[in-house]
Each structure stands twice: as structure tokens, then as C-alpha cells.
Short mmCIF file of C-alpha atoms in Angstrom, two decimals:
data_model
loop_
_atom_site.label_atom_id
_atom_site.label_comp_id
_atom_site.label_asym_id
_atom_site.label_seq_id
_atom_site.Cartn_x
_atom_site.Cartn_y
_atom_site.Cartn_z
CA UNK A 1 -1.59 3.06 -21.15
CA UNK A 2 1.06 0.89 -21.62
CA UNK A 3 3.10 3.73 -23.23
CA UNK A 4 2.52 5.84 -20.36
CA UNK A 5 3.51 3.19 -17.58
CA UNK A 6 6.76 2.15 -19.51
CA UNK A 7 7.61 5.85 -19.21
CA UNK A 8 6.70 6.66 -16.06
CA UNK A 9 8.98 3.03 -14.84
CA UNK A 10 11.64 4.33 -17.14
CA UNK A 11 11.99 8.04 -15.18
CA UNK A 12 11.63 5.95 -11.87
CA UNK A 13 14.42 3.54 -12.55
CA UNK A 14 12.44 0.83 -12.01
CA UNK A 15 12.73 -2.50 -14.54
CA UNK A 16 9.64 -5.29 -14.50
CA UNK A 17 8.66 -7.91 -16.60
CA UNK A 18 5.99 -7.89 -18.92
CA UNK A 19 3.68 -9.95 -17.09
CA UNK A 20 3.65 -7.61 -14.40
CA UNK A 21 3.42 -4.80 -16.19
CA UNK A 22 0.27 -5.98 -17.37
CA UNK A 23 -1.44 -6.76 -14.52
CA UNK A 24 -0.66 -3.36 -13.25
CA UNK A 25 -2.40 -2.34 -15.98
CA UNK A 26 -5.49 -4.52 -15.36
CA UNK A 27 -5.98 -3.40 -11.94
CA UNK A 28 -6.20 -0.16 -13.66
CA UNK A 29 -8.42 -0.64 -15.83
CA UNK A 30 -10.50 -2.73 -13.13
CA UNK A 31 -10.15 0.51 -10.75
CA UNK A 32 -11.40 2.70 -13.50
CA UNK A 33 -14.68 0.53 -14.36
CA UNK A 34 -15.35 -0.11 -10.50
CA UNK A 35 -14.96 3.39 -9.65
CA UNK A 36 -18.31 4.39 -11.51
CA UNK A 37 -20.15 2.68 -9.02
CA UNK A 38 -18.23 1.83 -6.16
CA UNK A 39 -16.57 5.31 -5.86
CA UNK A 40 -13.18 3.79 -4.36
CA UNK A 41 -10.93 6.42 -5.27
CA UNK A 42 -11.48 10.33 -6.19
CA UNK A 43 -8.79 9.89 -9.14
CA UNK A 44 -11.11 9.55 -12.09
CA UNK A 45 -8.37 9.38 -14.97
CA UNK A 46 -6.47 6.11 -15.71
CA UNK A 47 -3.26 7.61 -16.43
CA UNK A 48 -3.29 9.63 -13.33
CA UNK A 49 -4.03 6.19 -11.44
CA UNK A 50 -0.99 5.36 -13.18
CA UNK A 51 0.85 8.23 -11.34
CA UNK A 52 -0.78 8.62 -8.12
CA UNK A 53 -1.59 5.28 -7.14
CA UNK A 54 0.24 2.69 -9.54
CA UNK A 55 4.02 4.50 -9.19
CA UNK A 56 3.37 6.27 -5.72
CA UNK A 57 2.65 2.66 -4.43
CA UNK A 58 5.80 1.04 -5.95
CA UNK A 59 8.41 3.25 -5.34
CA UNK A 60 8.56 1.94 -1.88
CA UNK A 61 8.91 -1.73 -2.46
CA UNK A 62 13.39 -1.59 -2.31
CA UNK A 63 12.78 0.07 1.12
CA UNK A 64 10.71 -3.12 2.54
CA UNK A 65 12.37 -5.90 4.51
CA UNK A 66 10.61 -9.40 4.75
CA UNK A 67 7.99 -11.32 2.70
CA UNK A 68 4.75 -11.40 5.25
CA UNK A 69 3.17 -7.80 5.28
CA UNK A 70 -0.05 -6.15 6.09
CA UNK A 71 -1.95 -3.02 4.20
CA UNK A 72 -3.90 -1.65 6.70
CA UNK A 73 -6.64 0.76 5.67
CA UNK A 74 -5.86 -0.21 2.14
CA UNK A 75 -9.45 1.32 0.65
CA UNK A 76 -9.39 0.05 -3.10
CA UNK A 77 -6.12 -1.91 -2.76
CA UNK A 78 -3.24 0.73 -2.38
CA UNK A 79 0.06 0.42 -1.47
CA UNK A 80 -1.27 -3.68 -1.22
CA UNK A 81 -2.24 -4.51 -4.33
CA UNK A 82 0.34 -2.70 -6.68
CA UNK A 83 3.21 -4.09 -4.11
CA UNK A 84 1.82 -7.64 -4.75
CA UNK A 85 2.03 -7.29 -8.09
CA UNK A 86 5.68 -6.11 -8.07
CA UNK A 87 6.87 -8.12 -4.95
CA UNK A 88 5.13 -11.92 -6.22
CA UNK A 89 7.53 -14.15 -3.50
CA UNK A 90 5.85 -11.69 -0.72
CA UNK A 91 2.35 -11.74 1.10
CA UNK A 92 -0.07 -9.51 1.55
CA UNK A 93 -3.22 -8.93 3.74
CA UNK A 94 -5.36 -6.42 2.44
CA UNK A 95 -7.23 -5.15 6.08
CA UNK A 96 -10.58 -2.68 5.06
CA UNK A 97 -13.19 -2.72 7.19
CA UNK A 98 -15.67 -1.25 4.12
CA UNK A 99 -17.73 -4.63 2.19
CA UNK A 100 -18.00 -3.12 -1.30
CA UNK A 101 -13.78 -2.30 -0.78
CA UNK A 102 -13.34 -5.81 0.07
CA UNK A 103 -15.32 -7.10 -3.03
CA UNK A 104 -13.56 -5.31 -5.32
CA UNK A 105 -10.36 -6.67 -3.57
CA UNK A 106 -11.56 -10.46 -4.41
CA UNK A 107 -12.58 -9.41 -7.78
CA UNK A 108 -9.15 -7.94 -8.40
CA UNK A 109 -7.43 -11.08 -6.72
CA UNK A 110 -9.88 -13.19 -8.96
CA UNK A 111 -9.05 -11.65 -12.53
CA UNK A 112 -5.66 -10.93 -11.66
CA UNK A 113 -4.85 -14.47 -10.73
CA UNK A 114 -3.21 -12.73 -7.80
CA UNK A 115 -2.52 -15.96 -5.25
CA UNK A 116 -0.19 -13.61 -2.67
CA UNK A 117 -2.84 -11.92 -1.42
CA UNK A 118 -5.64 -12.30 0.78
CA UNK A 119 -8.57 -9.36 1.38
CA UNK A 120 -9.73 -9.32 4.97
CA UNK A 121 -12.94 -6.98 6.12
CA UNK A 122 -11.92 -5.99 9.72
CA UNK A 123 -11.33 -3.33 11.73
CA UNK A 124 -7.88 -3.02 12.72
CA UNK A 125 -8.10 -3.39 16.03
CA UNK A 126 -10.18 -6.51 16.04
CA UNK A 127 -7.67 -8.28 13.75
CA UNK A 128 -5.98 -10.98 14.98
CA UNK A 129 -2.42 -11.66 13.16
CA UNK A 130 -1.25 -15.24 13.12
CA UNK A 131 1.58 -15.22 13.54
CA UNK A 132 2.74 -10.88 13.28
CA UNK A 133 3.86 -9.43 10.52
CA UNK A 134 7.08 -8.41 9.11
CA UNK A 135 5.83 -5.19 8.32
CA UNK A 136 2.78 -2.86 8.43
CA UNK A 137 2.04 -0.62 6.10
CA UNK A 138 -0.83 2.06 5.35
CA UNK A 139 -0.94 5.64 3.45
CA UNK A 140 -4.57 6.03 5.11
CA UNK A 141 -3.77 7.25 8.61
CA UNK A 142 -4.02 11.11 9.68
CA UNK A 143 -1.31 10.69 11.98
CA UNK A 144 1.78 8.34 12.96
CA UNK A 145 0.31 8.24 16.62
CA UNK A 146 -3.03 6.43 15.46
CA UNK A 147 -1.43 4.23 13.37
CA UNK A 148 0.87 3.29 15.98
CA UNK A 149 -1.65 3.06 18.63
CA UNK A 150 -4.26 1.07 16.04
CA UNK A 151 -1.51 -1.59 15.02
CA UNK A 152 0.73 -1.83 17.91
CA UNK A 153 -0.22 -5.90 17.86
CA UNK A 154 0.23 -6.27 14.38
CA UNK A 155 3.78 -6.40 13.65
CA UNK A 156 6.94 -9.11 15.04
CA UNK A 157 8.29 -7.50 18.18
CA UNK A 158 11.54 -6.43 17.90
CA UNK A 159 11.73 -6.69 14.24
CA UNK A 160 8.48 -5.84 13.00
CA UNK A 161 8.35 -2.46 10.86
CA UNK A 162 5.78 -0.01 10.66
CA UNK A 163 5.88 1.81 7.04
CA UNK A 164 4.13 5.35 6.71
CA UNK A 165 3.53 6.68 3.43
CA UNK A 166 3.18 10.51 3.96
CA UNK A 167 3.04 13.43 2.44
CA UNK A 168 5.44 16.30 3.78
CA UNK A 169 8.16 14.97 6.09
CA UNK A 170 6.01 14.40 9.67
CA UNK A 171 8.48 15.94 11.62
CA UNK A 172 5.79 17.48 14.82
CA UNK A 173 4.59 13.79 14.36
CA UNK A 174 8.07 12.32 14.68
CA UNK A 175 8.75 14.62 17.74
CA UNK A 176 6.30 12.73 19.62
CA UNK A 177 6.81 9.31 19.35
CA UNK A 178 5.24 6.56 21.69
CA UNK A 179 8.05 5.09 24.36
CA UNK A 180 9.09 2.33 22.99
CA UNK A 181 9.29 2.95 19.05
CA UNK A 182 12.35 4.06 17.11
CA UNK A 183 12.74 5.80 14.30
CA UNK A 184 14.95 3.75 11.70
CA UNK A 185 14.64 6.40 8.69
CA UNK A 186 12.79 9.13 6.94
CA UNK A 187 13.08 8.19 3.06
CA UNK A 188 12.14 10.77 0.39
CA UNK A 189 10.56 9.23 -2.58
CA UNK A 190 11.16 10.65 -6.15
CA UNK A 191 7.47 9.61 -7.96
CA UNK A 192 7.86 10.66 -11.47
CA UNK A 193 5.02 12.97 -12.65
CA UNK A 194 3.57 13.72 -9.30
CA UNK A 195 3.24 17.10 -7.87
CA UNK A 196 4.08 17.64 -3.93
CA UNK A 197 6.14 15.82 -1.53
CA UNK A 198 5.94 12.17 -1.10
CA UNK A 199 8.09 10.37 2.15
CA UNK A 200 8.19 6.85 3.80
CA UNK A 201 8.53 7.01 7.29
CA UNK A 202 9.99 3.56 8.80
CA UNK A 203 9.56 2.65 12.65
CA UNK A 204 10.57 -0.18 14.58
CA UNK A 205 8.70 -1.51 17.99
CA UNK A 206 11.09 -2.56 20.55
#
């Protein structure tokens, strides 16, 4: 596996030290072994993890700004946990509302000796931030519009973000943004080894 990931950082451009590296890695293999029981993701293969969720996760760590941020929706740990890892002078809140999600979370904190991140079993819009974030961030959400309406409390007004990973470039989403929220930039993301169209859509509350 290591092989693999020094490969797959290599076609991204992307340099990390070992010790990160390996703790990539170990959430993998934690992932994998969890997986059998808790069925937290469909992705079944740990060098596809490696691709879909380890490198599709990371990729968007140059484009963040600040050091306080929340995953929201962040099922097994994704963009969160693989953006701690790579990002150790930032924090993280890892928001799921699912138990056995949050579990694994701690466990992964616990043999990780992760200290930048904290798992939280909520639903979003009971969640109390204190104080906002610097940025929000979640690949979960069907649509801009009910992430935006789910987390409008979560970030710093007038220079809190809200981060979208997506699929195909949202554009019928992005025609119909809320009053109040600008569109700051439409990034397309170049994840080695992964098939389809990956972009990070970055908004700003006014």
C-alpha cells in the first residue's frame, strides 16, 4: 500500500512526510477492517480507498483558508479525517449524526494519536459552534441549497467559507444561489487514478 500511495502523491504533486504517510495508511487499513461490520463506506478495496477517499480528500487541502474547520456529514471520516492528517496545525470537527460512524471516528482518533480532531454525533442543525468556523466543508450533500440552508450558522460571517466537494461542475445549482452568498470560485481537481469529474465549489456568506 505504501507503494501505491507514494505513487498516487507523486502523480498529484503532492510531498508529505513519512509520518503522515503512515497514518494515512492506518486509517486505511482501520476503514478496511471496520467496514466488515460497520459497513461505512461501499469501497471494499484498500487501494481504491487510497484513490477515492484518501487522494480525493486531500487534493483540496491548498484551496482551504484558516485552521478551525468543520466536516459536516463526514460518514466514516471523509474529507475530515484525511485533511487532519495532512493539515496537523488545523482543527477539525467531525459532525455525523450516525453512533457506530462516530465510534469508529474515536477509534480512529484513538490509534491514530490524532489530537486535532474531535468526533461530534449531532445533527447539523442542532449543533451549536463555539465560536463559527473558518470553514465548512462536506462531500455528503445532494445539493448546494441544503447545505447552505443546513449550515448557514456554522461558519464566521463575513469570512466564513463553505467548501463543496462535487462531482460535475453544479452549475443549475450555482444559478440559484441563496441572497446573500457569493460565489468565490469553482476549482477543478485533478485526482490521479479516478474516473469522472471531481470540483470544489467555494462560497462565502456575507
Amino acid at each position: 500500500m505504501q507503494k501505491k500511495l507514494d505513487s498516487l502523491l507523486a502523480a498529484a504533486g503532492i510531498a508529505l512526510p513519512d509520518q503522515q504517510k503512515h497514518q494515512l495508511i492506518g486509517y486505511v487499513e482501520l476503514l478496511h477492517k471496520w467496514n466488515k461490520a460497520y459497513n461505512l463506506t461501499s469501497v471494499r478495496d484498500p487501494m481504491q480507498m487510497l484513490v477515492r477517499h484518501i487522494m480525493d480528500s486531500i487534493v483540496v487541502n491548498e484551496h482551504l483558508q484558516g485552521s478551525r474547520f468543520i466536516d459536516v456529514g463526514t460518514g466514516p471520516g471523509l474529507p475530515g479525517i484525511p485533511l487532519a492528517i495532512v493539515r496537523p496545525d488545523s482543527h477539525f470537527t467531525l459532525l455525523d449524526s450516525l453512533g457506530k460512524r462516530v465510534r469508529f471516528l474515536r477509534q480512529v482518533q484513538h490509534e491514530l494519536g490524532l489530537k486535532n480532531i474531535e468526533p461530534v454525533q449531532s445533527r447539523v442543525e442542532e449543533f451549536e459552534p463555539e465560536p463559527p468556523f473558518d470553514g465548512v466543508i462536506s462531500r455528503a450533500f445532494a445539493s448546494l441549497q441544503d447545505m447552505l440552508s443546513w449550515c448557514h450558522h456554522l461558519p464566521q460571517k463575513g469570512q466564513g467559507r463553505f467548501y463543496a466537494l462535487k462531482g460535475v461542475r453544479p452549475d443549475d445549482e450555482l444559478n440559484v444561489l441563496p441572497e446573500g452568498i457569493t460565489l468565490e470560485n469553482v476549482i477543478k481537481l485533478q485526482v490521479p487514478e479516478l474516473d469522472g469529474e471531481r470540483h470544489l465549489v467555494i462560497l462565502t456568506a456575507n
